[in-house]
Amino acid sequence: LLPRRGFAAARFPEDFTWGVSTSAAQIEGAAEIDGKAPSIWDVFAQQPGRIADGGTPEIACDHYHLLEEDIALMQGLGIGAYRFSIAWPRVVPDGIGRQNEQGWAFYDRLVDRLLAAGIKPMPCLYHWDLPQALQERGGWLSRDSIAWLSEYARAACKRLGDRVDTWFILNEASVHAIFGHGTGEHAPGIAGGNDGVLQALHHQNLAQGAALRALRQERSGLTLGTVLSLQPVVPETESRVDHDAAIRWDAVWNRLALDGLMRGTVPEVLVPTLGKVVQPDDLDLVKTPVDLIGMNYYSRCTVRHEPGRLLDVGWGRPHADRFTAYGWPVEPQGLKEMLLQLKTLYGNPPVLITENGAAYADDPRGGPVQDDERITFLRDHLLALQEALEEGCNVKGYMAWSLLDNFEWQMGYKMRFGLVFVDFDNDRKRIPKASYDWFRRVVGTGIPA
Ligand code: GBH
């Protein structure tokens, strides 16, 4: 799978935004330093058997102490924007009330250094690391979460709003709901079944609306968005039951967030279950407009009818010939399909690809990491993105997941998504991979050759 050479790829538009993406719990470390309180992931990772090889977010990439070096790596790529997340329990340790000055000082420094390096900071308020204190009050299963998130959003804007004009509210509410509150594979580890998923998802959607309103009230002229995990859902076989399973999974995976945000509706198949949770006027709040959709894309979802699982849906065998080390299918055309859905079904909103990338088994022993498979993966997705642009999709930019190998949730440190290798056994030393140099050329020329 060597990169194809010597074909003429088109050039991306001049004003296309290039960037990289990370999240706080996955890179920062310093989990108990300078007043940071535990997040649900710090607590979850302490429970035996939850994370591969017993990995924890405690040190991660130690980005908290190495941020200058990491910004230099970003500068080396020539990127114009950086999406990171703010660790809520670092800045508001109990989730509400008292703020932690030392925590904010870190994000002040990060924002100032990014601006000095010519890189636009695009923070995301919430990338799955709820303060444990709020989990103890019910977390996303409580409607109080609406007030918690909007108060935190307001505080963030008061602190950083003079220098940050682009904000994302949530990361992948559906994934957080399904794996954190349905199956329990992610923190907070609640195996709450269908009810858990739909409650956690609806409350996040509501809280997102309230946070958007709080930010608009705080300041005018902000560009506000939220980040969705969007994957075309396809049935494993053509059978009726697999087809119906795909409709149900699409409803919870993509539509509940999209229909709610863009149309103020709930997908038909979810109405019976959600009926108990949705209150009058809820859909008005969910429909609070955004200026930008952040879209994370990794692959399609192939599903089948499987009684006993969430919504009686199980993972099916993907219709793909290539897979990453994580076992995810490589399906660049799915990116274009999803963008076309946004265009035709939701009025072609402005989209920033906020994550796209792949885990491969990189090994730096014996020289530089020659990660040709990752280069092929990224290039094939950028080519699919160009096809979508040619068909009129409103895509403003592309961010690679991720700058660094990092704490990959329940997989611990076993899955590496970085353009830069991190030696977790040796002072978290950073070693740029071949994909880093490749991406630098793409950013510089606008051509994904
Ligand atoms: C993102 O979630 C997260 O935002 C980020 O923090 C994380 O590090 C990154 O992905 C990499 O994992 O191919 O049918 O088996 C991604 C959510 C859910 C996307 C599972 C891929 C696989 C479905 N992912 N999905 S399948």
XYZ file of N, CA, C and O in Angstrom, residues 104 144 182 250 255 265 304 333 366 370:
40
model
N -7.224 27.932 34.373
C -7.439 28.914 33.300
C -6.114 29.462 32.793
O -5.969 29.752 31.598
N -30.312 18.596 35.004
C -29.504 19.697 35.555
C -28.273 19.966 34.692
O -27.679 21.041 34.766
N -24.803 3.638 27.370
C -25.600 2.529 26.842
C -24.904 1.196 27.066
O -25.404 0.321 27.769
N -28.997 4.459 12.350
C -28.805 5.779 11.746
C -29.527 6.836 12.584
O -29.007 7.937 12.809
N -28.984 10.872 13.249
C -30.176 11.730 13.052
C -30.660 12.440 14.302
O -31.210 13.529 14.188
N -36.644 18.320 15.077
C -37.509 17.131 15.099
C -36.762 15.939 15.694
O -35.536 15.970 15.856
N -26.229 -4.951 11.633
C -27.204 -6.008 11.350
C -28.177 -6.155 12.508
O -27.907 -5.656 13.619
N -15.065 6.934 0.465
C -16.276 7.416 -0.220
C -17.400 7.727 0.764
O -18.293 8.517 0.472
N 14.641 1.387 14.729
C 15.249 1.184 13.426
C 14.928 2.318 12.472
O 14.758 2.101 11.283
N 7.874 5.156 9.033
C 7.457 5.271 7.633
C 6.008 4.776 7.536
O 5.761 3.641 7.141
